[in-house]
Short mmCIF file of C-alpha atoms and ligand atoms in Angstrom, two decimals:
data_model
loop_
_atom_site.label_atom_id
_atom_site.label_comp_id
_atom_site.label_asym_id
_atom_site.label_seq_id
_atom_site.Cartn_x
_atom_site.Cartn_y
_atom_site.Cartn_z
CA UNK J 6 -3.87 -24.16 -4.01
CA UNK J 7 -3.74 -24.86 -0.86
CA UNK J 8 -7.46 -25.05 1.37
CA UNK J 9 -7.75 -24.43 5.03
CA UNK J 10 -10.86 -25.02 6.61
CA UNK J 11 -11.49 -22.75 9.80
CA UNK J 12 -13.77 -23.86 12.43
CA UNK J 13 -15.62 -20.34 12.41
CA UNK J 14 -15.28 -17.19 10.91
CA UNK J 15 -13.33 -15.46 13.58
CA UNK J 16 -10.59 -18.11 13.54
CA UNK J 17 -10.87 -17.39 9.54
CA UNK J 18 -10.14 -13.69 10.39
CA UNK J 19 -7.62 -14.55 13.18
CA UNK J 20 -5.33 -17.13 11.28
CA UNK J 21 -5.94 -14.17 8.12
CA UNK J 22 -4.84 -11.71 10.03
CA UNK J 23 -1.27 -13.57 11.12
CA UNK J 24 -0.51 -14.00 7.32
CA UNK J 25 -0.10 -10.91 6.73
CA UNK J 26 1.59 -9.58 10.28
CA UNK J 27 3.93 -12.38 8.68
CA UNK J 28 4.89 -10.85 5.76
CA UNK J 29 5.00 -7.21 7.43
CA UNK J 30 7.21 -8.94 9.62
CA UNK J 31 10.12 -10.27 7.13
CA UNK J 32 9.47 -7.18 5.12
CA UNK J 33 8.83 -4.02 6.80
CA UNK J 34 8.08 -2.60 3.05
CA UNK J 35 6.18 -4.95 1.99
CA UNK J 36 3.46 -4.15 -0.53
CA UNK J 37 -0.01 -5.16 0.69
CA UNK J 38 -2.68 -5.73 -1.73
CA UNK J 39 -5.81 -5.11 -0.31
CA UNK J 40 -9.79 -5.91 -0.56
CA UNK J 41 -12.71 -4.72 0.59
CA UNK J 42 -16.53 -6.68 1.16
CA UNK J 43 -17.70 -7.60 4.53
CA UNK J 44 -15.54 -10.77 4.93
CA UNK J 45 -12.32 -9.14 5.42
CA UNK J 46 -13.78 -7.16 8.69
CA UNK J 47 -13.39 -9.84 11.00
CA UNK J 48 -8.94 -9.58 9.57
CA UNK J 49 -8.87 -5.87 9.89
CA UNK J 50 -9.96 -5.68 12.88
CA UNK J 51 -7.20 -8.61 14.34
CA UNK J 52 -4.97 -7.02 12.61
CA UNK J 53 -5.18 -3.04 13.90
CA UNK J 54 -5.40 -5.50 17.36
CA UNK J 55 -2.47 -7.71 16.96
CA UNK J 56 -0.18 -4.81 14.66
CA UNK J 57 -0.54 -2.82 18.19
CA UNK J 58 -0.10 -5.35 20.43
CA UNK J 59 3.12 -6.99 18.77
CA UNK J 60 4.31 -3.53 17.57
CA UNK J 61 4.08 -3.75 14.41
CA UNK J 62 3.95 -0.78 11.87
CA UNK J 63 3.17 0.24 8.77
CA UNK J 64 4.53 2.89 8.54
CA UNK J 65 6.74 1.35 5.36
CA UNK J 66 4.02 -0.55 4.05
CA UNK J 67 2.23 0.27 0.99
CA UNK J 68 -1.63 -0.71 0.52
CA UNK J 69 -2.99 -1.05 -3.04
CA UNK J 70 -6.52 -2.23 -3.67
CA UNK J 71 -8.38 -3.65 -5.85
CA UNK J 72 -11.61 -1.83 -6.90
CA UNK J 73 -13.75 1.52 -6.26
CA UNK J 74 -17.45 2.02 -7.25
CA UNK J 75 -17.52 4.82 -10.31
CA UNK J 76 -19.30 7.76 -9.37
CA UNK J 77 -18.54 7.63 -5.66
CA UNK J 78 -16.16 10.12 -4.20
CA UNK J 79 -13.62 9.12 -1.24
CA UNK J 80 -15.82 10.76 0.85
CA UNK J 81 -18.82 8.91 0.38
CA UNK J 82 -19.86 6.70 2.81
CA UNK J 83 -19.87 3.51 0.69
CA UNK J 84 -17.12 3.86 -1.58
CA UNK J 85 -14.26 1.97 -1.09
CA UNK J 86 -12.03 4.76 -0.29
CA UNK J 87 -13.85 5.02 2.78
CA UNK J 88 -14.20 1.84 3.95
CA UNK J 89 -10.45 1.59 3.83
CA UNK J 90 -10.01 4.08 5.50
CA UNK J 91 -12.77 3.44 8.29
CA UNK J 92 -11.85 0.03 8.90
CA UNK J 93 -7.93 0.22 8.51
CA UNK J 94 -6.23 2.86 7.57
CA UNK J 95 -7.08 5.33 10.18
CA UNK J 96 -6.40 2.50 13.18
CA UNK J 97 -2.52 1.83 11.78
CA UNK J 98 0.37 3.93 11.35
CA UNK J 99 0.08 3.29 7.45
CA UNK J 100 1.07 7.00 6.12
CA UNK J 101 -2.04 8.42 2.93
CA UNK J 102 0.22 8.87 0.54
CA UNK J 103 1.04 5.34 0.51
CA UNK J 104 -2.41 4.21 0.17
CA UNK J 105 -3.80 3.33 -3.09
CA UNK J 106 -7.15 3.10 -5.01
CA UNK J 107 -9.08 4.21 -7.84
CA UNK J 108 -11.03 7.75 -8.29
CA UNK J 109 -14.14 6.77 -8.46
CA UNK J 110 -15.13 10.34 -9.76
CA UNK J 111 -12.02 10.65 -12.11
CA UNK J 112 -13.00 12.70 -15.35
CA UNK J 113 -11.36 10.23 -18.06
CA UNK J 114 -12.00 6.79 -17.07
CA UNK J 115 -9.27 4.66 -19.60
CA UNK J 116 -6.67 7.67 -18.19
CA UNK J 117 -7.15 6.77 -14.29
CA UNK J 118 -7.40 3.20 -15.38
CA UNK J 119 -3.61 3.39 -17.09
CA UNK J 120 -2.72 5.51 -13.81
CA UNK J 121 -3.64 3.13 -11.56
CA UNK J 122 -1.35 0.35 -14.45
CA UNK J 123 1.39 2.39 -13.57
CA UNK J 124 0.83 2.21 -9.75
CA UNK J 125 0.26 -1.53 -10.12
CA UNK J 126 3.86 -2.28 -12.47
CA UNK J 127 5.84 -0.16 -10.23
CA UNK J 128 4.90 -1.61 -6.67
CA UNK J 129 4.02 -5.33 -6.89
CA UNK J 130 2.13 -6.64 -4.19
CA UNK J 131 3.57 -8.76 -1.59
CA UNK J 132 0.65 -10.24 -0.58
CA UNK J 133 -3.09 -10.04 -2.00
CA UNK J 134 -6.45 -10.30 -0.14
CA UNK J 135 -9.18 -11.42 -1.96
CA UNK J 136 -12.92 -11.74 -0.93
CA UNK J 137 -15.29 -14.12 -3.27
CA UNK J 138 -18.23 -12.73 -5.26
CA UNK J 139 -21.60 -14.95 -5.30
CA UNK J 140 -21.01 -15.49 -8.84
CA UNK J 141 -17.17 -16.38 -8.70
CA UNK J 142 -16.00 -12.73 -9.26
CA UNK J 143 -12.77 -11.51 -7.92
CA UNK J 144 -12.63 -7.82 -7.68
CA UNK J 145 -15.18 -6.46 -9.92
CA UNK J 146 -13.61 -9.04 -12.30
CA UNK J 147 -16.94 -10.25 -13.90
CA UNK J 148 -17.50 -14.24 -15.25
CA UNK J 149 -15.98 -14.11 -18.80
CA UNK J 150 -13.29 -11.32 -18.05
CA UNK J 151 -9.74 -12.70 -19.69
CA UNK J 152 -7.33 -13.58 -17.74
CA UNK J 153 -4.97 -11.36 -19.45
CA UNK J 154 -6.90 -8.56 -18.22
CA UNK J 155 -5.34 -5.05 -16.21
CA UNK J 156 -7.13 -2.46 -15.00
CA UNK J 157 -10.60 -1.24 -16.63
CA UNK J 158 -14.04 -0.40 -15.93
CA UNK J 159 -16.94 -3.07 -15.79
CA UNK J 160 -20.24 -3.02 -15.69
CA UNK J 161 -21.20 -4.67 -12.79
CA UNK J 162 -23.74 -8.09 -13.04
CA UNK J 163 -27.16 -8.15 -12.30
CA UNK J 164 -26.41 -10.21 -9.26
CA UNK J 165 -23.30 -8.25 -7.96
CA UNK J 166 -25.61 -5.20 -7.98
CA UNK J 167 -28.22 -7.26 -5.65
CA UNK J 168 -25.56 -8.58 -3.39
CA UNK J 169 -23.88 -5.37 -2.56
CA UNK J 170 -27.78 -3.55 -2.22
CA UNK J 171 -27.53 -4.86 1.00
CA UNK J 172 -24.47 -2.07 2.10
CA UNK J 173 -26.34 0.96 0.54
CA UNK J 174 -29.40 2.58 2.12
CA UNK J 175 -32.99 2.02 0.76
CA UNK J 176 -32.65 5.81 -0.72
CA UNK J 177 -29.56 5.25 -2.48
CA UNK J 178 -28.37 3.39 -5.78
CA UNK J 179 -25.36 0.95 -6.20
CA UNK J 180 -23.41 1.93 -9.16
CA UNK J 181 -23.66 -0.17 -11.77
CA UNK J 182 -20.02 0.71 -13.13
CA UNK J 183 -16.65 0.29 -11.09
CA UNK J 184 -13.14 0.43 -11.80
CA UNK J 185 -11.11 -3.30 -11.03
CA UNK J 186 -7.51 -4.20 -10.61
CA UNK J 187 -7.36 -6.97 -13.75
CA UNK J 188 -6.89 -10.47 -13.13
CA UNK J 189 -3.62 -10.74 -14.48
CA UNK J 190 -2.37 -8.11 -12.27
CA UNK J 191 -4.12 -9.83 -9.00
CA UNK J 192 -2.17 -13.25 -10.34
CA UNK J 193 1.54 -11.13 -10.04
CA UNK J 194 1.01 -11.35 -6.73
CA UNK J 195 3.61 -13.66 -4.93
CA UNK J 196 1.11 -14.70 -2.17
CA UNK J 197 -2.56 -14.68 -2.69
CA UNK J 198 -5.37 -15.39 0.71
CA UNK J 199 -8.62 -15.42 -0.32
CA UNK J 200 -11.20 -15.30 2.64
CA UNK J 201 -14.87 -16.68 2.05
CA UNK J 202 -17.66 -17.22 5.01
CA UNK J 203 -20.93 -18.78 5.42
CA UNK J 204 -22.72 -21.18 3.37
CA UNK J 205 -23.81 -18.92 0.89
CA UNK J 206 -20.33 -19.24 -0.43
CA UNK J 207 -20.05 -23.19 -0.84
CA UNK J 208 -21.37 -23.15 -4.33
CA UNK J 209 -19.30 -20.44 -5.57
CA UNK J 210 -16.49 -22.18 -3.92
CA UNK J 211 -17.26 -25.10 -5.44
CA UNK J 212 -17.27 -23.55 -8.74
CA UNK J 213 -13.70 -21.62 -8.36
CA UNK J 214 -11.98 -24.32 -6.79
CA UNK J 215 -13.21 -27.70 -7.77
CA UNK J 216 -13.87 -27.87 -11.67
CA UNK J 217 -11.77 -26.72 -14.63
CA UNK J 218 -10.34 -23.63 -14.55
CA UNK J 219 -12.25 -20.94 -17.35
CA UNK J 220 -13.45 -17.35 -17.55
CA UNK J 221 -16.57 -17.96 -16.89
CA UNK J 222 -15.80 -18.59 -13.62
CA UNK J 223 -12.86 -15.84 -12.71
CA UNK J 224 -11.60 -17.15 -8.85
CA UNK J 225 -10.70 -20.61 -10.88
CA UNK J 226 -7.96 -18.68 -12.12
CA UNK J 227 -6.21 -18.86 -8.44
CA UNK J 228 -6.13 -22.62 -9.29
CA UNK J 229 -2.71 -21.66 -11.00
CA UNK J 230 -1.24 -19.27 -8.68
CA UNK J 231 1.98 -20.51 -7.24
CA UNK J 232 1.46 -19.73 -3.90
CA UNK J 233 -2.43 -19.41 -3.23
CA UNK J 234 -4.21 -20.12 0.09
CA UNK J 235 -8.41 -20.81 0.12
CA UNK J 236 -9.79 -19.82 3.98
CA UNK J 237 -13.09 -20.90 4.52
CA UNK J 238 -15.19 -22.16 7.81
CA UNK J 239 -17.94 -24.24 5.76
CA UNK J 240 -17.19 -28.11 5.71
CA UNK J 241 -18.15 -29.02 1.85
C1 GLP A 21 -17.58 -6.99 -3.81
C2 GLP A 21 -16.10 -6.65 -3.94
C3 GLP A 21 -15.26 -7.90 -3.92
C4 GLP A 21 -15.67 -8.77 -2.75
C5 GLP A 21 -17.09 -9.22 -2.92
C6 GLP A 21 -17.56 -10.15 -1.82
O1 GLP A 21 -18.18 -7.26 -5.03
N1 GLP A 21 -15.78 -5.91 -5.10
O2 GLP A 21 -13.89 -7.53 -3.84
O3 GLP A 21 -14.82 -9.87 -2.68
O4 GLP A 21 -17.88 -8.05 -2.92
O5 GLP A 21 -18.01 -9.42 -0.74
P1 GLP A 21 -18.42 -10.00 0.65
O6 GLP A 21 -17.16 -10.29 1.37
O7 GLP A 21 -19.19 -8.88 1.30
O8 GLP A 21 -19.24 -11.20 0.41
#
């Protein structure tokens, strides 16, 4: 693992953002894997700024990610679909069809979960983007999901559910089910970033990064990725 400590978050987002121009770059095609949270804003937004700027496109790309809320529709305002779609999609060149994610409001659950398998075996990701839950979760991938895990539908914590109140309106509920990319399928990544901001990270980081590596904490995982790359702007 390799741990770069930012001096604030929008040289986190900044240095984020080059990463991937990077591998767009050297691979026109490239297959981006993609997150969503508030800590990745700060990178889309460099990125739709620097993509335009140094003309790059995306128009080859692919973007697969991670996780959708079951229950919400693409069109709802805080489903995933939408966010991607709000804060990237519609700013790049990146064509629909080539954009990836999981039906929130798909009739059989365990067959949009072996869909989205299929999706995941036949374009592997480039690049992954990964965000940092409170309680070490990456994706909706839950403390004490294996590690030989693919794509299936959890039921979110107690304290993922409180986190993520904060995006949804007083009026409305956060799911308490979602559909996650497994962590074996986020480790077949070649390259891994994960982005984490603010103190209210350290002790998650902490966890993930500096003890043993177990399920009950699923970021520590990353510790044996080949090629995995910590940003964070919070001295520890
Ligand atoms: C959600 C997402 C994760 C994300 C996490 C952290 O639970 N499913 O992919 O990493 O939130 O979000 P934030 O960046 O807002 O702290």
């Amino acid at each position: 693992m390799q741990f770069i400590l930012t001096k604030d978050y929008n040289e986190l987002s900044d240095r984020a953002a080059d990463v991937f121009l990077d591998v767009l770059k050297a691979k026109p095609d490239a297959t981006l894997g993609l997150a969503t949270g508030t800590t990745p804003l700060g990178m889309y937004s460099r990125l739709i700024e620097k993509s335009k700027k140094q003309g790059v496109s995306f128009r080859e790309a692919r973007a697969i990610n991670l996780d959708e809320y079951i229950g919400l529709s693409p069109e709802h305002p805080q489903s995933y679909a939408y966010f991607m779609k709000k804060q990237l999609f519609s700013h790049i060149d990146i064509l629909p069809e080539n954009t990836y994610i999981e039906n929130g409001v798909a009739t059989d659950e365990a067959e949009e979960a072996a869909r989205y398998d299929d999706i995941l075996t036949k374009f592997p990701r480039d690049i992954q983007l990964l965000g940092l839950g409170s309680n070490g979760h990456i994706a909706f991938n839950e403390p004490g999901t294996p590690f030989g895990s693919k794509t299936h539908v959890v039921t979110l914590a107690a304290s993922t559910v409180r986190d993520n109140s904060r995006l949804f309106g007083a009026d409305e509920k956060v799911p308490e089910k979602a559909f996650t990319m497994g962590i074996m399928q986020i480790m077949q990544a070649k390259k891994i970033i994960v982005l984490a901001s603010g103190a209210a990270k350290a002790q998650a980081i902490a966890k993930a990064f500096c003890g043993g590596v177990t399920e009950e904490v699923p970021a520590s995982v990353l510790q044996l990725h080949p090629d995995c790359t910590l940003f964070y702007d919070v001295k520890i």
